[in-house]
Short mmCIF file of C-alpha atoms in Angstrom, two decimals:
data_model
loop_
_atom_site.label_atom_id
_atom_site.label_comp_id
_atom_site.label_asym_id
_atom_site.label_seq_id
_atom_site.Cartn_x
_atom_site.Cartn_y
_atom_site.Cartn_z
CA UNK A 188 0.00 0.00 0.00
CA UNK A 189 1.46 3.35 -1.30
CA UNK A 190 2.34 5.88 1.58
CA UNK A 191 -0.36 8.12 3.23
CA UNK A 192 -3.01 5.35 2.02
CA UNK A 193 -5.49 3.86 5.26
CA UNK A 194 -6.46 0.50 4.62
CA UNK A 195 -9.47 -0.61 6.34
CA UNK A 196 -8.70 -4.80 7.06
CA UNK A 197 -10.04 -4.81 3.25
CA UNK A 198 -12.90 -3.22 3.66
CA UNK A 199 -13.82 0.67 2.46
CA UNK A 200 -16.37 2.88 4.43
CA UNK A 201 -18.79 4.69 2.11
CA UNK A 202 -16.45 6.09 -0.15
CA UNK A 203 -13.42 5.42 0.75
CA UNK A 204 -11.05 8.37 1.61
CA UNK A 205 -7.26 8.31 1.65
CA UNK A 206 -5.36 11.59 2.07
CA UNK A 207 -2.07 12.44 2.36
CA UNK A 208 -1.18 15.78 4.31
CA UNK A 209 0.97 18.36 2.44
CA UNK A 210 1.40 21.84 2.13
CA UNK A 211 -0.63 22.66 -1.02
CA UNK A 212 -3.50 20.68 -1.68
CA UNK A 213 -3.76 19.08 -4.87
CA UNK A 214 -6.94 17.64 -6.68
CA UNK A 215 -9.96 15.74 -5.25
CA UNK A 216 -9.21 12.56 -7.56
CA UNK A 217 -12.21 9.67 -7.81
CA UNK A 218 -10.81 6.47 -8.84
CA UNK A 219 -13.92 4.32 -10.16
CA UNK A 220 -13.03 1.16 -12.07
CA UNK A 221 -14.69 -2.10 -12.93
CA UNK A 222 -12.90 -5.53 -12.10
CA UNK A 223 -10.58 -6.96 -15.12
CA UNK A 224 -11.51 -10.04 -15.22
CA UNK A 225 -10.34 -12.90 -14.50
CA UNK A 226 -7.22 -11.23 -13.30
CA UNK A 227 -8.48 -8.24 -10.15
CA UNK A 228 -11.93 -7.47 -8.42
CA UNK A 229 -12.69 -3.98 -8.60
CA UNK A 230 -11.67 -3.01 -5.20
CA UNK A 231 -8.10 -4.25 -5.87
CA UNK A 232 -8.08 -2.31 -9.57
CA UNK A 233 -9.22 0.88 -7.64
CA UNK A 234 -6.71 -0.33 -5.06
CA UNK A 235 -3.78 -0.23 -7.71
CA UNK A 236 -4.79 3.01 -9.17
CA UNK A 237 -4.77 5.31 -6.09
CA UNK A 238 -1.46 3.17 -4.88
CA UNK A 239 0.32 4.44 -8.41
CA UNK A 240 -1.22 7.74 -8.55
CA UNK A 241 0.02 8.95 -5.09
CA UNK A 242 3.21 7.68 -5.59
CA UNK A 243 2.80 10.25 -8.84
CA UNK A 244 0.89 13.09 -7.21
CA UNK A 245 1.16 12.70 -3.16
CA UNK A 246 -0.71 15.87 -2.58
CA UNK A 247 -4.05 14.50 -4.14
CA UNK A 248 -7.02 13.65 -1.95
CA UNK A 249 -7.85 10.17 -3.79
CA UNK A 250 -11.19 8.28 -2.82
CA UNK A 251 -12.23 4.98 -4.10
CA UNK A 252 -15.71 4.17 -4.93
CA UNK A 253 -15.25 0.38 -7.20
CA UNK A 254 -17.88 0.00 -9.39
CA UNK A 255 -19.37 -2.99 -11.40
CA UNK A 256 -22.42 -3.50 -14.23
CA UNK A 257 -24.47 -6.44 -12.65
CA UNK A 258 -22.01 -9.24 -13.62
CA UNK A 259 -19.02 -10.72 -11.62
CA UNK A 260 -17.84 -8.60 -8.41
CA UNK A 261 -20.84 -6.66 -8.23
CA UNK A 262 -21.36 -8.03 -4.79
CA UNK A 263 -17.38 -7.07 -3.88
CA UNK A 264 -17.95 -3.50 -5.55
CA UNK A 265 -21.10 -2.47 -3.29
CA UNK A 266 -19.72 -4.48 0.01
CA UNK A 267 -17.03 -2.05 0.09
CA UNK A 268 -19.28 0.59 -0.09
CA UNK A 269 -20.42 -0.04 3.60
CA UNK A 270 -23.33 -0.45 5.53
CA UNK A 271 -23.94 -4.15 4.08
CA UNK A 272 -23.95 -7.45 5.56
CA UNK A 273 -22.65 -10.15 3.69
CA UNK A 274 -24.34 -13.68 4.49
CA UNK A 275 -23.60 -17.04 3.15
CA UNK A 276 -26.18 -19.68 1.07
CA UNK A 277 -25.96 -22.96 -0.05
CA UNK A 278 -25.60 -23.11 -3.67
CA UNK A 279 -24.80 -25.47 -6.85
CA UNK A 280 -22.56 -24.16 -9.81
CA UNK A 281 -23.80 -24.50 -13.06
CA UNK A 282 -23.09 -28.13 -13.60
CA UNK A 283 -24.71 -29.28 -10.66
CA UNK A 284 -22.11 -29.39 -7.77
CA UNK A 285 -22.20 -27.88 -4.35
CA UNK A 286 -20.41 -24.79 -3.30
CA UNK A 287 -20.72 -21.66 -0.91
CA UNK A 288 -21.92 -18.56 -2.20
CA UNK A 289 -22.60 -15.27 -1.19
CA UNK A 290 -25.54 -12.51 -0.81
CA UNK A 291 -25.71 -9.22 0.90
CA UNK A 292 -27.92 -8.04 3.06
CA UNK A 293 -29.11 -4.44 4.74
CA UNK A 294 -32.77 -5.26 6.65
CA UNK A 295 -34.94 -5.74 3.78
CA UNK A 296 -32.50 -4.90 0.71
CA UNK A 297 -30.30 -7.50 -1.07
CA UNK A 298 -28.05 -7.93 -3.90
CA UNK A 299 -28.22 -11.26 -5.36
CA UNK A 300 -25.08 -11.82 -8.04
CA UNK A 301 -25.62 -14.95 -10.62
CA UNK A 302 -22.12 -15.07 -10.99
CA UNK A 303 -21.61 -15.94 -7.65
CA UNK A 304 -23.31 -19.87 -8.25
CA UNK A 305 -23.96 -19.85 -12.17
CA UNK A 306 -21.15 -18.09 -13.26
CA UNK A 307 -19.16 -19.06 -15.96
CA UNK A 308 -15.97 -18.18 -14.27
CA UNK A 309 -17.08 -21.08 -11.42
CA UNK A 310 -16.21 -23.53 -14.23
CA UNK A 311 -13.43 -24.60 -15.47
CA UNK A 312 -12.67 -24.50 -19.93
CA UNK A 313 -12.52 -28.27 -20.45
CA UNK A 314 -15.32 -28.64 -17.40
CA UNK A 315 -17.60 -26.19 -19.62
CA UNK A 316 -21.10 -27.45 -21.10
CA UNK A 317 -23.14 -25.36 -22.65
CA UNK A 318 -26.16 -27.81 -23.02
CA UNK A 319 -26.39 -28.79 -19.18
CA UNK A 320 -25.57 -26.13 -17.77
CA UNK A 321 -28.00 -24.90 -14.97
CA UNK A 322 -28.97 -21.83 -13.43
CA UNK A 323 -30.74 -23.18 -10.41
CA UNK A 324 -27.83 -22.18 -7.83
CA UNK A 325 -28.85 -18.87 -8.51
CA UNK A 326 -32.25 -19.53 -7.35
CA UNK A 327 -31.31 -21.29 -4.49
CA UNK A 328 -29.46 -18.10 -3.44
CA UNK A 329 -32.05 -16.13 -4.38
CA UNK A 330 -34.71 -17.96 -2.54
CA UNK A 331 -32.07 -18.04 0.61
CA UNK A 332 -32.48 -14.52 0.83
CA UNK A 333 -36.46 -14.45 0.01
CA UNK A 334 -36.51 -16.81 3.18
CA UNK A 335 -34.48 -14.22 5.16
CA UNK A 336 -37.09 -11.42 4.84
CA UNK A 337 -35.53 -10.02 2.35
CA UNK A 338 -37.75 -7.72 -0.04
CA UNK A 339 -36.29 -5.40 -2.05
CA UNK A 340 -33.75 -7.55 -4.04
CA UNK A 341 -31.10 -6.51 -6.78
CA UNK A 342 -30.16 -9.18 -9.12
CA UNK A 343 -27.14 -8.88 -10.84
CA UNK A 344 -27.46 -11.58 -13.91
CA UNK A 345 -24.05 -10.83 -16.03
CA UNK A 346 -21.10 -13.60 -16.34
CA UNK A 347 -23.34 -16.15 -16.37
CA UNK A 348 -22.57 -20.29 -17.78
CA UNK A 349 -25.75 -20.90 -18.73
CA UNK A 350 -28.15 -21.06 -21.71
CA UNK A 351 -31.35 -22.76 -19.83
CA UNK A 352 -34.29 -19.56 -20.38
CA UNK A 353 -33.86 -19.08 -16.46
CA UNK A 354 -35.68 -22.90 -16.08
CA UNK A 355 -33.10 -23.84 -13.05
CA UNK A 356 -34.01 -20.97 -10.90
CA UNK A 357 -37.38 -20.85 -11.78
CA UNK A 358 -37.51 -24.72 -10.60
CA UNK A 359 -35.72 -23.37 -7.59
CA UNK A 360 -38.43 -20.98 -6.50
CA UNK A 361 -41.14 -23.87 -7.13
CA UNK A 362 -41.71 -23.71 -10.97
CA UNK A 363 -42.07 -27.90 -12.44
CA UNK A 364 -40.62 -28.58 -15.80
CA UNK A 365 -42.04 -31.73 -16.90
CA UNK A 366 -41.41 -34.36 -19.67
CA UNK A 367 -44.50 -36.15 -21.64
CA UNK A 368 -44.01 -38.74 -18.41
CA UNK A 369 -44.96 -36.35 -16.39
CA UNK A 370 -40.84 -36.27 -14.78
CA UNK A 371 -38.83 -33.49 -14.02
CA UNK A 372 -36.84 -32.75 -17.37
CA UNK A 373 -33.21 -32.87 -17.40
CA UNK A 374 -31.03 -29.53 -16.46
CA UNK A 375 -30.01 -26.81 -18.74
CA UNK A 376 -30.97 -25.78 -22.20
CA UNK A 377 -30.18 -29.09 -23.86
CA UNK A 378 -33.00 -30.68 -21.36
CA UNK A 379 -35.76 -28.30 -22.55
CA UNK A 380 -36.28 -30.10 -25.72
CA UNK A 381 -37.83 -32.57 -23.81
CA UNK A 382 -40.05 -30.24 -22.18
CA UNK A 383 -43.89 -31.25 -22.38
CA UNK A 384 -45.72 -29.65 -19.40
CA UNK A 385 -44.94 -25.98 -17.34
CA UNK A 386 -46.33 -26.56 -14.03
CA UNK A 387 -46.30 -22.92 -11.92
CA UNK A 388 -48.43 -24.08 -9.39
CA UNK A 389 -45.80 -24.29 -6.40
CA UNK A 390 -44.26 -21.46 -7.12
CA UNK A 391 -43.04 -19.51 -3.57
CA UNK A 392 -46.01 -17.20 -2.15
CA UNK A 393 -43.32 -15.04 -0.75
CA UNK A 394 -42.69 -13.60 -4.30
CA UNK A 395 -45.88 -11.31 -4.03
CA UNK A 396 -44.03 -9.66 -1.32
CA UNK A 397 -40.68 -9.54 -3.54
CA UNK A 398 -39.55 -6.30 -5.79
CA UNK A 399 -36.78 -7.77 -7.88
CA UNK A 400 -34.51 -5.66 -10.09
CA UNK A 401 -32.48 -7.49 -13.07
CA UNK A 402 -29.52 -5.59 -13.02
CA UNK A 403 -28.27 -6.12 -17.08
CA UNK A 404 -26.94 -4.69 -19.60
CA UNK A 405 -27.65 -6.62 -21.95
CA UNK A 406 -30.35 -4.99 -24.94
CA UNK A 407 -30.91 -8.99 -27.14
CA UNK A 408 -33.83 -10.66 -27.43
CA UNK A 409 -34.16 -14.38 -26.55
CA UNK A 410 -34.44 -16.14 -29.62
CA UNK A 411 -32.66 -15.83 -33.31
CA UNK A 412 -29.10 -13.99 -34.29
CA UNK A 413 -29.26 -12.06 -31.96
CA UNK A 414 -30.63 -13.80 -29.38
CA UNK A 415 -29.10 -15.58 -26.36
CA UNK A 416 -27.34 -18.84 -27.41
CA UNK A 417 -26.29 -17.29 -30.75
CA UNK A 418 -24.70 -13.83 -29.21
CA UNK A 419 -23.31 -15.78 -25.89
CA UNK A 420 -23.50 -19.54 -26.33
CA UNK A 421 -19.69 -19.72 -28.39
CA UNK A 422 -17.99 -17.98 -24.70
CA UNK A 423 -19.86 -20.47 -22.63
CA UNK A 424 -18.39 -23.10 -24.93
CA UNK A 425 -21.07 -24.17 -27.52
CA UNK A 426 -20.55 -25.30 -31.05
CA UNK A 427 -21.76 -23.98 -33.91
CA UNK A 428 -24.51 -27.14 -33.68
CA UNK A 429 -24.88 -26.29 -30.25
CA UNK A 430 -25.94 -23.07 -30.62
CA UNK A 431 -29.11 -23.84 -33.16
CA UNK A 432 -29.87 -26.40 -30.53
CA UNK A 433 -30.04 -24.69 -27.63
CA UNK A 434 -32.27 -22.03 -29.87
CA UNK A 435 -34.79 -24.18 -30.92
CA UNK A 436 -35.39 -25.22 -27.25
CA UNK A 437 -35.05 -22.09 -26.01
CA UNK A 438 -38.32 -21.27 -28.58
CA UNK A 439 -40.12 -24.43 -27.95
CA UNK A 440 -39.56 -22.98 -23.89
CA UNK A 441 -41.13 -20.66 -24.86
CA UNK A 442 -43.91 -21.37 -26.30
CA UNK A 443 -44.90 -23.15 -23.32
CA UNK A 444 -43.86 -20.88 -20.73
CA UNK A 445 -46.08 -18.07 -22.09
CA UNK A 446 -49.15 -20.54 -22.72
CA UNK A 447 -48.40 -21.03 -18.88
CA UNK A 448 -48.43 -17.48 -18.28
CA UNK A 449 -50.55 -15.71 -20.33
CA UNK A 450 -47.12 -13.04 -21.12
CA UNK A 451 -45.36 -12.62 -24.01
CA UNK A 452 -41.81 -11.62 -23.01
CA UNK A 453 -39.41 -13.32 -25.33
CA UNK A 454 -38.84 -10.48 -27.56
CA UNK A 455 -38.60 -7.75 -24.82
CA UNK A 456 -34.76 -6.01 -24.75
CA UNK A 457 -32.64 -7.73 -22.63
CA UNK A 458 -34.54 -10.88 -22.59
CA UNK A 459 -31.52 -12.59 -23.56
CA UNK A 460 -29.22 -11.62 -20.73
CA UNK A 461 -27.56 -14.69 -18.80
CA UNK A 462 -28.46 -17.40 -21.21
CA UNK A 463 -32.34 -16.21 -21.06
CA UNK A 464 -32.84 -16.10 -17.35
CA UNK A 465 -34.10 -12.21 -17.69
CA UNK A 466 -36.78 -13.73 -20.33
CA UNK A 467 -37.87 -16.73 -17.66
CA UNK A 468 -38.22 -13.69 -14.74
CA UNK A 469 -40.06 -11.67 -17.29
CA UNK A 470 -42.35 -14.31 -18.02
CA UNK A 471 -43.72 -14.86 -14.17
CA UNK A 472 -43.43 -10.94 -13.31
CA UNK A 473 -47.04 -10.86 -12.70
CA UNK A 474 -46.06 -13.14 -9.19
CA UNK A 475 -43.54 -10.83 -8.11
CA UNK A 476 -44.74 -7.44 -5.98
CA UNK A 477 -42.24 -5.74 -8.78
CA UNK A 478 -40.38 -6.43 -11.45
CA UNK A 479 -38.06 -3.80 -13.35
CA UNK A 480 -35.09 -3.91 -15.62
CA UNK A 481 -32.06 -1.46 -15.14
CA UNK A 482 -28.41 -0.73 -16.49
CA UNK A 483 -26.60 -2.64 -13.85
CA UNK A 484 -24.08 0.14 -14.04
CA UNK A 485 -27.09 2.56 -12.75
CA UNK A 486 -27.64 0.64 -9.77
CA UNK A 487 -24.30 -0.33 -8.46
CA UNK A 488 -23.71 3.83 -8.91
CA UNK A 489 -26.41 4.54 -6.85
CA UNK A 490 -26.01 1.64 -4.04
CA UNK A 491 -22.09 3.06 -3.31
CA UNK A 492 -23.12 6.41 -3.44
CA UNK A 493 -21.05 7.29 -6.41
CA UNK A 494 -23.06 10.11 -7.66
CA UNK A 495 -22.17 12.86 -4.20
CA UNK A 496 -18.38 11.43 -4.51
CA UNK A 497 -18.54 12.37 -8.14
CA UNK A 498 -19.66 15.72 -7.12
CA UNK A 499 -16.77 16.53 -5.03
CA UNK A 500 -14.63 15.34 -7.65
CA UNK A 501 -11.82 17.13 -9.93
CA UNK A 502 -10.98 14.06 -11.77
CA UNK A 503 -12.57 10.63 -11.97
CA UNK A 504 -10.49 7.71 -13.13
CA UNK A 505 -12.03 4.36 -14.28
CA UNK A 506 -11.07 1.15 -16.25
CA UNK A 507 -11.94 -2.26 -17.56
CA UNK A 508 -10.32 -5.40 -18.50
CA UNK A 509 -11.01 -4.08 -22.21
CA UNK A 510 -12.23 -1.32 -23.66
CA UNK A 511 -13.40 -2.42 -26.74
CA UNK A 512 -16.24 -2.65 -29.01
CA UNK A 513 -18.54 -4.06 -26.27
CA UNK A 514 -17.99 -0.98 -24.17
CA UNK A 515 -19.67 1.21 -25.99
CA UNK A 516 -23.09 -1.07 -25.47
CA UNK A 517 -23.24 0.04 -21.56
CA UNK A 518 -19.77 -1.51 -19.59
CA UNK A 519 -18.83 0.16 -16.51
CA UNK A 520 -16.12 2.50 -17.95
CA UNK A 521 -18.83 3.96 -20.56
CA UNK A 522 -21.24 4.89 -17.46
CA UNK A 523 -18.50 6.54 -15.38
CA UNK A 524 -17.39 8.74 -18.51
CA UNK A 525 -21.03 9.71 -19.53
CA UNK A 526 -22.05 10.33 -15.54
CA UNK A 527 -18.43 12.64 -15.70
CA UNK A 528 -19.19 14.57 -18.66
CA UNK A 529 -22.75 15.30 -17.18
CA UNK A 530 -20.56 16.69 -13.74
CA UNK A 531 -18.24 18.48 -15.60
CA UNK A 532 -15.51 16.55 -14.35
CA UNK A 533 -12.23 15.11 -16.39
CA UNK A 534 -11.87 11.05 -16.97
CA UNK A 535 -9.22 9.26 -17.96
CA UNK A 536 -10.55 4.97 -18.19
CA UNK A 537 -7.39 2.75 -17.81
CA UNK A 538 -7.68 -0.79 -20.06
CA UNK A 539 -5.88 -3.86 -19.83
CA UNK A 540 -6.36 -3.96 -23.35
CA UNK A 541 -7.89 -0.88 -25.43
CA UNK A 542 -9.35 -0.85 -29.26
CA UNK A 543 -10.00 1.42 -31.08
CA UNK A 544 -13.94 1.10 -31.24
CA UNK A 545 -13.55 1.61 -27.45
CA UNK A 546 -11.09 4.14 -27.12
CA UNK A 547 -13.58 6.18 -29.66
CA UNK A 548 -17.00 5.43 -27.41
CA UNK A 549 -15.16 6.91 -24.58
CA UNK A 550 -13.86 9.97 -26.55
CA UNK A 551 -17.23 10.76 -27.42
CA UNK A 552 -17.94 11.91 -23.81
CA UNK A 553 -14.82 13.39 -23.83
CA UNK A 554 -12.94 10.61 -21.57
CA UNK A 555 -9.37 9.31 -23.10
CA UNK A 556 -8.65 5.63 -22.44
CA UNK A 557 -5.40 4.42 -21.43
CA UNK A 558 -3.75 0.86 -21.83
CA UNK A 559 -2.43 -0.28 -18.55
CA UNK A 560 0.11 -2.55 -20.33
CA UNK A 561 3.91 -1.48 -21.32
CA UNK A 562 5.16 -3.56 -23.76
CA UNK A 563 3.71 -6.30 -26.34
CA UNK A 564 2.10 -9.52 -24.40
CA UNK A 565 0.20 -11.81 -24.13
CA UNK A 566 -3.43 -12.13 -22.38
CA UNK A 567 -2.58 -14.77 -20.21
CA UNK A 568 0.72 -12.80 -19.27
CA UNK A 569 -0.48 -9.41 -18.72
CA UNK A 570 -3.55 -11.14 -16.17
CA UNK A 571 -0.69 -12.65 -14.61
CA UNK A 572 1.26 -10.06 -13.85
CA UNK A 573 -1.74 -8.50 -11.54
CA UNK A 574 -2.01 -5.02 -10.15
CA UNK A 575 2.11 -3.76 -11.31
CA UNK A 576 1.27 -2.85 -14.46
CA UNK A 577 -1.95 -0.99 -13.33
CA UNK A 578 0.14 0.51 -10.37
CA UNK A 579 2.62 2.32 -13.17
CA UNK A 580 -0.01 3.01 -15.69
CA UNK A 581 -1.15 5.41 -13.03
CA UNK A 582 1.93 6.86 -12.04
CA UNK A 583 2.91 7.85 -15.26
CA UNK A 584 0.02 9.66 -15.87
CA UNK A 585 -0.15 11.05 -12.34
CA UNK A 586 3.39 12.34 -13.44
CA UNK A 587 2.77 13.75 -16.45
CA UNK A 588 -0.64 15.60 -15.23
CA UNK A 589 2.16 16.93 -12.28
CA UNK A 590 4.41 18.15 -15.01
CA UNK A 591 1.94 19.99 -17.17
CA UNK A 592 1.19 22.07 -14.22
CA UNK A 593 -2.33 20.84 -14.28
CA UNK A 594 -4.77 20.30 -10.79
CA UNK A 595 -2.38 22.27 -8.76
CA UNK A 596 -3.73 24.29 -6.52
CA UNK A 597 -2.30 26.34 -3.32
#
């Protein structure tokens, strides 16, 4: 930990503030990032920023506020916020096996993250199938902190393993999936073909008392080239022949579903997100007290209080694994820059890798993006050489700001 920073056993109050005392004050310097993937949560990205940047600019007054856009870490990103509790469930990953996961908790407010038990980063490449996987974990976790008293529940669906139409957690909250026997159908979207019978009869009571938020995204439809096994089914690990499969059940799903329900939800934007579970939640929202969709980015912004930090703010920093071509749909480092430009205030959105679609979404709102990485390598190098290369990304531009003269003030 750079000099002059306050660590907190790992854990950040509301906005985490970390000053160093000097003579003349420098800027007020928001550091705002996403995780990168596979490599750092957000808190340790944010982490590695302000630890470069001081070491750059020591007079700064740098606060952390970690952000995420309803996929993996979004539970880390608004725990360090404060004021949450974080409570543990009993969950299965997406193929099936038992593991520990995690919800949080403040009275009757949660944040549920899909991630946590369906997410694809749970399963290892050569473990990976697309046509089994299962999303029920989720809804074990999910109906863990129903059972709790919770009531007011965010539900972050990104990262997700799964192509099953949201079937698994349905079936955990009480929903039957039934074959022409009249037997529970097999798991995951490769099981759905043999689907004969939607049976919402058990479903929990408790969800009449439930306002659930989908935190996603995500803008495709369920079904067709644009749908959710043709846009996401290839990174989960499905073939080409995979991929028409798990589309064809995902339509004969449904089909049935909505006879079931009466609602027609398969075409709605985002209905797609995590393998179709956002389509399988739209299609019961009549049971639910509430049922909304929202950027993810939105709400993790407003649960960490990003939006008076921002205010105080003469410079926000932020950063992704990559900025790329997918950033300019809604990812974490697009929000920050647009919510900055709206403020007034200067960002500068630090990469692991940056493209040149990205680099030019973020230049639209006036933010410049930044690769973190110093020479020519590899992925699977530059995610293993963790927060250094982050640390001197920000250095050197905390150096150069320092040498321009600029945010100086006496």
């Amino acid at each position: 930990m750079a000099s002059g920073l306050t660590p907190d056993g790992g854990r950040m109050s509301d906005v985490e503030r970390m000053t160093v005392p000097v003579h003349a004050r420098g800027m007020t310097v928001l550091i705002a990032p996403d995780s990168f993937k596979g490599s750092l949560s957000s808190v340790d990205v944010a982490r590695a920023l302000a630890d470069g940047w001081l070491r750059g600019r020591p007079g700064d007054d740098v606060r952390l506020a970690p952000l995420a856009d309803g996929g993996e870490g979004t539970i880390d990103a608004i725990a360090a916020s404060g004021g949450w509790q974080t409570l543990p469930a009993h969950a299965r990953d997406a193929r099936g096996h038992p593991i520990g996961a995690r919800f949080l908790r403040d009275a009757e407010r949660g944040v549920v993250e899909l991630a946590e038990a369906s997410g694809l980063s749970r399963i290892p490449g050569d473990a990976r199938d697309p046509l089994t996987a299962s999303t029920f974990g989720t809804g074990l976790v999910l109906a863990a902190a129903i059972g709790l008293g919770v009531r007011h529940i965010v539900l972050g669906v990104g990262g997700s393993a799964t192509t099953d139409g949201g079937s698994g957690l349905l079936l955990a909250l009480g929903a039957r999936f039934l074959d022409a026997a009249g037997d529970e159908i097999d798991p995951g979207g490769g099981g759905l073909a043999d689907l004969a019978r939607v049976d919402l009869s058990d479903l929990s009571a408790e969800l009449a008392e439930v306002d659930l938020v989908i935190a996603s995204d995500v803008t495709n439809p369920l079904l067709g080239d644009e749908g959710a096994a043709a846009t996401y089914g290839p990174q989960k690990g499905a073939s080409a022949a995979d991929v028409a499969w798990l589309d064809a059940n995902l339509s004969h799903y449904a089909d049935l579903i909505e006879a079931a329900t009466g609602a027609s939800a398969r075409d709605l934007p985002g209905a797609g997100a995590a393998g179709g579970t956002t389509f399988g939640l739209l299609a019961i929202a009549d049971r639910f007290r509430s049922l909304t969709v929202r950027p993810g980015i939105e709400l993790v912004m407003e649960l960490t209080g990003f939006e008076p930090a921002l205010s105080e703010a003469d410079l926000v920093l932020t950063g992704e694994g990559r900025i790329d071509r997918q950033t300019a749909f809604g990812k974490t480092a697009l929000g920050v820059a647009r919510r900055a430009r709206e403020a007034g205030v200067a960002c500068l959105a630090f990469g692991g890798g940056v493209e040149p679609e990205g680099s030019a979404a973020l230049l639209a709102l006036g933010a410049i993006a930044l690769p973190v990485v110093e020479a020519p390598i590899s992925v699977e190098a530059a995610m293993a050489a963790g927060k250094v290369p982050i640390e001197h990304a920000a250095e050197r531009v905390a150096r150069l700001l320092s040498l321009a003269g600029w945010g100086e003030v006496g």
